[in-house]
């Protein structure tokens, strides 16, 4: 149902801030980060407490008013954008840190806490938040949980399914699900919180999170490698797992064109002097600097002895390591500045990742949209996290949608599914990837997911038309 003045008056009576102006919402709340998805909401609500969220959802459920939850709005799949006239429920003002247990290493934070600010807070007590993203200065912890964000150090710290100890969730009918446990072991029945990690606001609104923290590292270093082919990256990764062992925290890769785009559009110098077909960035984190330095030096010497690398450079100062991570984190923005970026986020076994790039280029060339004068596709690139089999495929074109999207979809999802991959690794299903869920989930799995949705949101008010709603 459409929102009436009576609804707006009720929302205001809960104590939440109300913005009822399409013009005010247009720039910040009705457009996604990369300008691909646009919404039509005319009402945004900014609650400050869980109780306010509960009252708002109970009212919306009774009135059949659709709701889209929004955090930092930094996603790439359009999951936080209102497609039509849904109410935007922004958790921006729910940004309190409720508790930090420095003995157990557990923080309880509200969903509107910006990831970088939360991390800075726990660092003062000798801890770090185990998830780290390129958008950490904008994204919020509730959105990270709701999309099951993976991030840059997944290889070391694992998934949010493992690090989240508890959740507070407001269900579609307004009931408050208090599963905000801080215990690291609990075998007392179903682990209900797992349903909401990666649900993208389709089952309820995550209002607070309990997370197991990781110790703040005492020693860090980064090595950047230049390599001539993808097979050498794979060999270098196997050797890193063996040679660096317990201290390895990230193993990132990108190709030559990605490097060029960051240099061109972000004005950030390349971490290596010479151009290479592929680049690898390895980070280690440990507690004893001399031990870690010796392991890295020995590892790099082994790579050189086997002829796997063309150039290496090690960064150990805090400022130079931060600049190197910045270079890596600017790749998505550099692509977006170069044109209209169609971004695909897949999990794919490492042995197939370069094959995907080759196959996409050939497929688009065969379709006549790439590789010839005047073709709408400007670039096709890959970068990603070798350590967790997550690859980001970018197809940069003159415009969104159109002949490029028609050529890519569903073909690319079919290709990924036929090579034992997942259609969504860490960005979520969002606005339309649910349509392609059948390529990586069985009919029975999809049926169970739909049943859960029907049980928890029978009126279909939570983020409608996205995620599992689009699965055939």
GROMACS .gro file of N, CA and C in nm, residues 69-75 80 91 94 109-115 131 133 138-150 160 167 196-201 205-209 426-428:
model
  144
   69UNK      N    1   1.541  -0.190   0.414
   69UNK     CA    2   1.637  -0.147   0.514
   69UNK      C    3   1.764  -0.099   0.446
   70UNK      N    4   1.820   0.010   0.499
   70UNK     CA    5   1.940   0.067   0.437
   70UNK      C    6   2.042   0.102   0.545
   71UNK      N    7   2.168   0.071   0.516
   71UNK     CA    8   2.277   0.109   0.605
   71UNK      C    9   2.359   0.218   0.540
   72UNK      N   10   2.483   0.183   0.501
   72UNK     CA   11   2.570   0.281   0.436
   72UNK      C   12   2.544   0.297   0.288
   73UNK      N   13   2.457   0.212   0.232
   73UNK     CA   14   2.422   0.218   0.089
   73UNK      C   15   2.547   0.208   0.002
   74UNK      N   16   2.637   0.119   0.040
   74UNK     CA   17   2.761   0.101  -0.035
   74UNK      C   18   2.763  -0.027  -0.117
   75UNK      N   19   2.650  -0.098  -0.122
   75UNK     CA   20   2.644  -0.224  -0.194
   75UNK      C   21   2.648  -0.206  -0.345
   80UNK      N   22   1.972  -0.255  -0.133
   80UNK     CA   23   1.923  -0.155  -0.039
   80UNK      C   24   1.847  -0.042  -0.106
   91UNK      N   25   1.925   0.277   0.920
   91UNK     CA   26   1.976   0.251   1.055
   91UNK      C   27   2.093   0.343   1.090
   94UNK      N   28   2.126   0.441   1.455
   94UNK     CA   29   2.144   0.334   1.554
   94UNK      C   30   2.292   0.294   1.552
  109UNK      N   31   2.745  -0.426   1.907
  109UNK     CA   32   2.730  -0.295   1.841
  109UNK      C   33   2.598  -0.290   1.767
  110UNK      N   34   2.542  -0.169   1.760
  110UNK     CA   35   2.420  -0.151   1.682
  110UNK      C   36   2.454  -0.148   1.533
  111UNK      N   37   2.354  -0.175   1.453
  111UNK     CA   38   2.377  -0.198   1.310
  111UNK      C   39   2.427  -0.076   1.234
  112UNK      N   40   2.401   0.043   1.287
  112UNK     CA   41   2.443   0.164   1.217
  112UNK      C   42   2.587   0.205   1.242
  113UNK      N   43   2.663   0.125   1.316
  113UNK     CA   44   2.804   0.156   1.338
  113UNK      C   45   2.882   0.140   1.207
  114UNK      N   46   2.951   0.245   1.166
  114UNK     CA   47   3.035   0.239   1.046
  114UNK      C   48   3.153   0.145   1.075
  115UNK      N   49   3.182   0.057   0.982
  115UNK     CA   50   3.281  -0.047   1.005
  115UNK      C   51   3.416   0.010   1.047
  131UNK      N   52   3.615  -0.858   0.991
  131UNK     CA   53   3.581  -0.831   0.851
  131UNK      C   54   3.639  -0.695   0.813
  133UNK      N   55   3.667  -0.433   0.464
  133UNK     CA   56   3.620  -0.411   0.327
  133UNK      C   57   3.677  -0.284   0.269
  138UNK      N   58   3.240   0.372   0.481
  138UNK     CA   59   3.101   0.404   0.447
  138UNK      C   60   3.004   0.296   0.493
  139UNK      N   61   3.042   0.170   0.476
  139UNK     CA   62   2.951   0.060   0.507
  139UNK      C   63   2.930   0.047   0.658
  140UNK      N   64   2.820  -0.016   0.696
  140UNK     CA   65   2.784  -0.032   0.836
  140UNK      C   66   2.776  -0.179   0.871
  141UNK      N   67   2.800  -0.209   0.998
  141UNK     CA   68   2.814  -0.348   1.039
  141UNK      C   69   2.685  -0.428   1.017
  142UNK      N   70   2.570  -0.363   1.031
  142UNK     CA   71   2.445  -0.434   1.005
  142UNK      C   72   2.432  -0.476   0.860
  143UNK      N   73   2.475  -0.389   0.769
  143UNK     CA   74   2.473  -0.423   0.628
  143UNK      C   75   2.575  -0.531   0.595
  144UNK      N   76   2.691  -0.526   0.661
  144UNK     CA   77   2.790  -0.631   0.641
  144UNK      C   78   2.733  -0.768   0.676
  145UNK      N   79   2.663  -0.773   0.789
  145UNK     CA   80   2.602  -0.899   0.833
  145UNK      C   81   2.489  -0.939   0.738
  146UNK      N   82   2.408  -0.844   0.699
  146UNK     CA   83   2.291  -0.875   0.617
  146UNK      C   84   2.327  -0.920   0.477
  147UNK      N   85   2.446  -0.884   0.429
  147UNK     CA   86   2.491  -0.931   0.298
  147UNK      C   87   2.595  -1.043   0.310
  148UNK      N   88   2.629  -1.081   0.435
  148UNK     CA   89   2.735  -1.179   0.459
  148UNK      C   90   2.862  -1.139   0.385
  149UNK      N   91   2.903  -1.015   0.405
  149UNK     CA   92   3.021  -0.962   0.336
  149UNK      C   93   3.145  -1.044   0.370
  150UNK      N   94   3.227  -1.069   0.270
  150UNK     CA   95   3.349  -1.148   0.290
  150UNK      C   96   3.468  -1.062   0.321
  160UNK      N   97   3.151  -1.427   0.830
  160UNK     CA   98   3.066  -1.372   0.935
  160UNK      C   99   2.976  -1.478   0.995
  167UNK      N  100   2.264  -1.200   1.734
  167UNK     CA  101   2.196  -1.091   1.664
  167UNK      C  102   2.070  -1.049   1.740
  196UNK      N  103   1.957  -1.491   0.927
  196UNK     CA  104   1.955  -1.349   0.894
  196UNK      C  105   2.088  -1.299   0.838
  197UNK      N  106   2.192  -1.381   0.847
  197UNK     CA  107   2.321  -1.344   0.791
  197UNK      C  108   2.318  -1.375   0.641
  198UNK      N  109   2.318  -1.272   0.561
  198UNK     CA  110   2.307  -1.289   0.416
  198UNK      C  111   2.164  -1.284   0.365
  199UNK      N  112   2.066  -1.254   0.452
  199UNK     CA  113   1.926  -1.249   0.408
  199UNK      C  114   1.890  -1.115   0.345
  200UNK      N  115   1.978  -1.017   0.355
  200UNK     CA  116   1.959  -0.886   0.288
  200UNK      C  117   1.828  -0.817   0.325
  201UNK      N  118   1.790  -0.828   0.452
  201UNK     CA  119   1.671  -0.758   0.498
  201UNK      C  120   1.541  -0.814   0.449
  205UNK      N  121   1.484  -0.704   1.029
  205UNK     CA  122   1.583  -0.597   1.034
  205UNK      C  123   1.682  -0.627   1.146
  206UNK      N  124   1.809  -0.646   1.110
  206UNK     CA  125   1.914  -0.665   1.209
  206UNK      C  126   1.942  -0.530   1.274
  207UNK      N  127   1.923  -0.523   1.406
  207UNK     CA  128   1.942  -0.396   1.476
  207UNK      C  129   2.068  -0.393   1.561
  208UNK      N  130   2.120  -0.509   1.599
  208UNK     CA  131   2.244  -0.513   1.678
  208UNK      C  132   2.315  -0.646   1.653
  209UNK      N  133   2.447  -0.644   1.671
  209UNK     CA  134   2.531  -0.758   1.636
  209UNK      C  135   2.631  -0.782   1.749
  426UNK      N  136   3.002  -1.241  -0.230
  426UNK     CA  137   3.000  -1.155  -0.112
  426UNK      C  138   2.917  -1.028  -0.130
  427UNK      N  139   2.871  -0.999  -0.249
  427UNK     CA  140   2.793  -0.877  -0.272
  427UNK      C  141   2.644  -0.899  -0.251
  428UNK      N  142   2.602  -1.023  -0.240
  428UNK     CA  143   2.460  -1.053  -0.222
  428UNK      C  144   2.385  -1.071  -0.353
   0.00000   0.00000   0.00000
